[in-house]
Amino acid sequence: MSALTSLARLEAAAAGVARPLATVRHCHVSDAPLVLVPLKLAGEAAAPLAVMAGSERDDPSLLVVPQPRNRDMRFTFAAALAKLVLNHIETSRGEVEELPPGKDGDERIRYGNAPQLLVPNRGGVAFLRLMGRSTRFRSTEGPYAVDPAVPVLGRWLTWFSDRHDHPGSSLLGAMTELLRLHWATGQSSLEDGNLAALLGWIDPPDGLTGPEAAARAEDPVICPPAGPATDPTFDNEVLAPAVAAYDRSGPGSRAEERLRTALAGQLAPTWDLMWQAVDLLRALPEGASVPGRWERDRDAFTYYHQTFGEAYPQARRDPPVRAARRLHDLERAQDAYDAQRAFDDPLVMAEHRLSGQAFGGVVTECDPTRLDETGKRPKLRPHLRVETQDPVRLDAGTTVCNAARPALKGKIMEIEDGTVLLELTGGMGRKLTPEPGAVPEVGDRVCFTSLTDGSFGAAKFPDREDTPWTHGGPPEEYVPTEEDAEEDWS
């Protein structure tokens, strides 16, 4: 936790209301996201109990498994959920955009939009991940055949879960994570995992403070858990008798209707909280780099949708080369995401200024037309001297860029007596005189940072067939086996 975040938490505890950690929204929020509020059976790895889903707050769909230990009912539930999710995927593609050919000359396209799934918390993401693994290998033929949509759902849920691991991706979002990115509360990080308590601090009801609203949210009668786990009291006093009554009465009975009503009562409060959170996020102005990250999400969605029928379901474990490439991609994405958030948001940049990775101040000296004539050709190398009160922990020779214009790059020449001398090296045009407005003037407030969007390039990895012996040698061609299709809902 950074010093600025700690300060914001202390101020929130003192004021009784959450404090902002951002001035802009650092995630994309679709016009019609698919909100999913899942519940699972207590004591089971991924036995679904119910889900409330939909893209309109006034028209949710409730899917229920009356007897979660019944395998056939679980896959009937999965088939019904598949229709909802797959319909959202197909209706969220938008118009096809024609893109310039790639380096290899192949034609490229991109969907104008992409689906977005929102769940209450990280537990919801874990539930979808395990549900994807439990369904993507199911057979649509034979004695235990399932609806053809079930394995398709499993592959898509696995893909969404993998994209959730990608820093900056907005295709699958856990609402508690998204809110904590923008607000600090006066409670612990563990308590922030409760969506009702978190929103109690951020947007408390009239007449209540954040702590009072959070305490109220701990009452399972007023605010049932946001899933996927259920409240033990509800399990013992309501759910168990309702399931037993259904076992005696069967489908279509009043017992089934009472069970549906009980589960709807557990899900409806969280459903309302999810849309309240969506409204809070939409009220923030979108960060400048968010459309670019959403564009990359659309690229990933377009590619997977276009190639869906050409590949097997995702393997249980990545082979060595793919795992190394995935880890490298995640590291690059995290590096770029951290820099983009800082460039977009002065509050985020303030954290880096406190840590010494950035410094801000006033330009006291400027030589905008200075030339470096030590080489064969003169180069435009303006000098800036910046007076700062920030703790500068960067060494001479460090490459930095302007936070307001990341293309404007420079190098630290010297640091002394609260001033930093910079030599600008790029982002001023291609002539020996800088473009108008490219070089800051005396009296301008500036901020320079060592953060860069894409500080290291893509690494080269061997082909799958050239996996070194230290990593097991070339793996066999992956083909789903009977072991892959074994029951995971246990």
PDB file of N, CA, C and O in Angstrom, residues 194 196-197 200 205 208-224 273:
ATOM      1  N   ASN A 194     -16.401  -7.089   0.565  1.00  0.00           N
ATOM      2  CA  ASN A 194     -17.858  -7.153   0.681  1.00  0.00           C
ATOM      3  C   ASN A 194     -18.435  -5.979  -0.101  1.00  0.00           C
ATOM      4  O   ASN A 194     -18.246  -4.816   0.257  1.00  0.00           O
ATOM      5  N   ALA A 196     -21.436  -4.773  -0.478  1.00  0.00           N
ATOM      6  CA  ALA A 196     -22.369  -3.914   0.238  1.00  0.00           C
ATOM      7  C   ALA A 196     -21.635  -2.983   1.198  1.00  0.00           C
ATOM      8  O   ALA A 196     -21.942  -1.785   1.287  1.00  0.00           O
ATOM      9  N   ALA A 197     -20.640  -3.506   1.923  1.00  0.00           N
ATOM     10  CA  ALA A 197     -19.876  -2.675   2.848  1.00  0.00           C
ATOM     11  C   ALA A 197     -19.055  -1.635   2.094  1.00  0.00           C
ATOM     12  O   ALA A 197     -18.943  -0.474   2.524  1.00  0.00           O
ATOM     13  N   GLY A 200     -21.223   1.032   0.982  1.00  0.00           N
ATOM     14  CA  GLY A 200     -21.660   1.801   2.134  1.00  0.00           C
ATOM     15  C   GLY A 200     -20.709   2.945   2.450  1.00  0.00           C
ATOM     16  O   GLY A 200     -21.132   4.026   2.881  1.00  0.00           O
ATOM     17  N   PRO A 205     -26.200   5.523   2.354  1.00  0.00           N
ATOM     18  CA  PRO A 205     -27.584   6.011   2.315  1.00  0.00           C
ATOM     19  C   PRO A 205     -27.731   7.292   3.128  1.00  0.00           C
ATOM     20  O   PRO A 205     -26.924   7.581   4.012  1.00  0.00           O
ATOM     21  N   LEU A 208     -26.738   8.100   7.074  1.00  0.00           N
ATOM     22  CA  LEU A 208     -25.771   7.152   7.612  1.00  0.00           C
ATOM     23  C   LEU A 208     -24.362   7.554   7.212  1.00  0.00           C
ATOM     24  O   LEU A 208     -24.133   8.092   6.129  1.00  0.00           O
ATOM     25  N   THR A 209     -23.399   7.287   8.077  1.00  0.00           N
ATOM     26  CA  THR A 209     -21.995   7.447   7.731  1.00  0.00           C
ATOM     27  C   THR A 209     -21.485   6.159   7.085  1.00  0.00           C
ATOM     28  O   THR A 209     -22.183   5.132   7.087  1.00  0.00           O
ATOM     29  N   GLY A 210     -20.273   6.212   6.559  1.00  0.00           N
ATOM     30  CA  GLY A 210     -19.698   5.018   5.959  1.00  0.00           C
ATOM     31  C   GLY A 210     -19.608   3.844   6.916  1.00  0.00           C
ATOM     32  O   GLY A 210     -20.044   2.736   6.590  1.00  0.00           O
ATOM     33  N   PRO A 211     -19.067   4.038   8.130  1.00  0.00           N
ATOM     34  CA  PRO A 211     -19.002   2.908   9.078  1.00  0.00           C
ATOM     35  C   PRO A 211     -20.375   2.361   9.437  1.00  0.00           C
ATOM     36  O   PRO A 211     -20.546   1.137   9.580  1.00  0.00           O
ATOM     37  N   GLU A 212     -21.365   3.240   9.595  1.00  0.00           N
ATOM     38  CA  GLU A 212     -22.720   2.773   9.936  1.00  0.00           C
ATOM     39  C   GLU A 212     -23.307   1.966   8.780  1.00  0.00           C
ATOM     40  O   GLU A 212     -23.937   0.919   8.992  1.00  0.00           O
ATOM     41  N   ALA A 213     -23.114   2.457   7.549  1.00  0.00           N
ATOM     42  CA  ALA A 213     -23.636   1.732   6.383  1.00  0.00           C
ATOM     43  C   ALA A 213     -22.924   0.399   6.213  1.00  0.00           C
ATOM     44  O   ALA A 213     -23.548  -0.605   5.850  1.00  0.00           O
ATOM     45  N   ALA A 214     -21.609   0.378   6.486  1.00  0.00           N
ATOM     46  CA  ALA A 214     -20.862  -0.873   6.371  1.00  0.00           C
ATOM     47  C   ALA A 214     -21.308  -1.876   7.428  1.00  0.00           C
ATOM     48  O   ALA A 214     -21.429  -3.080   7.149  1.00  0.00           O
ATOM     49  N   ALA A 215     -21.551  -1.385   8.656  1.00  0.00           N
ATOM     50  CA  ALA A 215     -22.041  -2.277   9.718  1.00  0.00           C
ATOM     51  C   ALA A 215     -23.414  -2.827   9.358  1.00  0.00           C
ATOM     52  O   ALA A 215     -23.720  -4.002   9.619  1.00  0.00           O
ATOM     53  N   ARG A 216     -24.241  -2.000   8.777  1.00  0.00           N
ATOM     54  CA  ARG A 216     -25.572  -2.449   8.348  1.00  0.00           C
ATOM     55  C   ARG A 216     -25.444  -3.514   7.269  1.00  0.00           C
ATOM     56  O   ARG A 216     -26.232  -4.471   7.217  1.00  0.00           O
ATOM     57  N   ALA A 217     -24.439  -3.367   6.418  1.00  0.00           N
ATOM     58  CA  ALA A 217     -24.251  -4.331   5.333  1.00  0.00           C
ATOM     59  C   ALA A 217     -23.814  -5.705   5.835  1.00  0.00           C
ATOM     60  O   ALA A 217     -23.935  -6.697   5.110  1.00  0.00           O
ATOM     61  N   GLU A 218     -23.308  -5.762   7.063  1.00  0.00           N
ATOM     62  CA  GLU A 218     -22.892  -7.047   7.616  1.00  0.00           C
ATOM     63  C   GLU A 218     -24.062  -7.885   8.103  1.00  0.00           C
ATOM     64  O   GLU A 218     -23.883  -9.056   8.443  1.00  0.00           O
ATOM     65  N   ASP A 219     -25.257  -7.305   8.136  1.00  0.00           N
ATOM     66  CA  ASP A 219     -26.450  -8.053   8.539  1.00  0.00           C
ATOM     67  C   ASP A 219     -26.917  -8.878   7.343  1.00  0.00           C
ATOM     68  O   ASP A 219     -27.360  -8.332   6.334  1.00  0.00           O
ATOM     69  N   PRO A 220     -26.818 -10.215   7.391  1.00  0.00           N
ATOM     70  CA  PRO A 220     -27.181 -11.035   6.231  1.00  0.00           C
ATOM     71  C   PRO A 220     -28.655 -10.972   5.877  1.00  0.00           C
ATOM     72  O   PRO A 220     -29.039 -11.371   4.764  1.00  0.00           O
ATOM     73  N   VAL A 221     -29.499 -10.506   6.802  1.00  0.00           N
ATOM     74  CA  VAL A 221     -30.917 -10.376   6.487  1.00  0.00           C
ATOM     75  C   VAL A 221     -31.146  -9.149   5.600  1.00  0.00           C
ATOM     76  O   VAL A 221     -31.892  -9.190   4.625  1.00  0.00           O
ATOM     77  N   ILE A 222     -30.463  -8.057   5.927  1.00  0.00           N
ATOM     78  CA  ILE A 222     -30.614  -6.826   5.150  1.00  0.00           C
ATOM     79  C   ILE A 222     -29.815  -6.902   3.855  1.00  0.00           C
ATOM     80  O   ILE A 222     -30.299  -6.543   2.779  1.00  0.00           O
ATOM     81  N   CYS A 223     -28.572  -7.361   3.958  1.00  0.00           N
ATOM     82  CA  CYS A 223     -27.679  -7.452   2.797  1.00  0.00           C
ATOM     83  C   CYS A 223     -27.087  -8.855   2.737  1.00  0.00           C
ATOM     84  O   CYS A 223     -26.016  -9.112   3.307  1.00  0.00           O
ATOM     85  N   PRO A 224     -27.736  -9.799   2.062  1.00  0.00           N
ATOM     86  CA  PRO A 224     -27.186 -11.143   1.934  1.00  0.00           C
ATOM     87  C   PRO A 224     -25.826 -11.105   1.244  1.00  0.00           C
ATOM     88  O   PRO A 224     -25.518 -10.152   0.514  1.00  0.00           O
ATOM     89  N   LEU A 273     -27.135  -3.549  -5.955  1.00  0.00           N
ATOM     90  CA  LEU A 273     -25.839  -2.957  -5.649  1.00  0.00           C
ATOM     91  C   LEU A 273     -24.937  -2.917  -6.876  1.00  0.00           C
ATOM     92  O   LEU A 273     -24.173  -1.952  -7.067  1.00  0.00           O
TER      93      LEU A 273
END
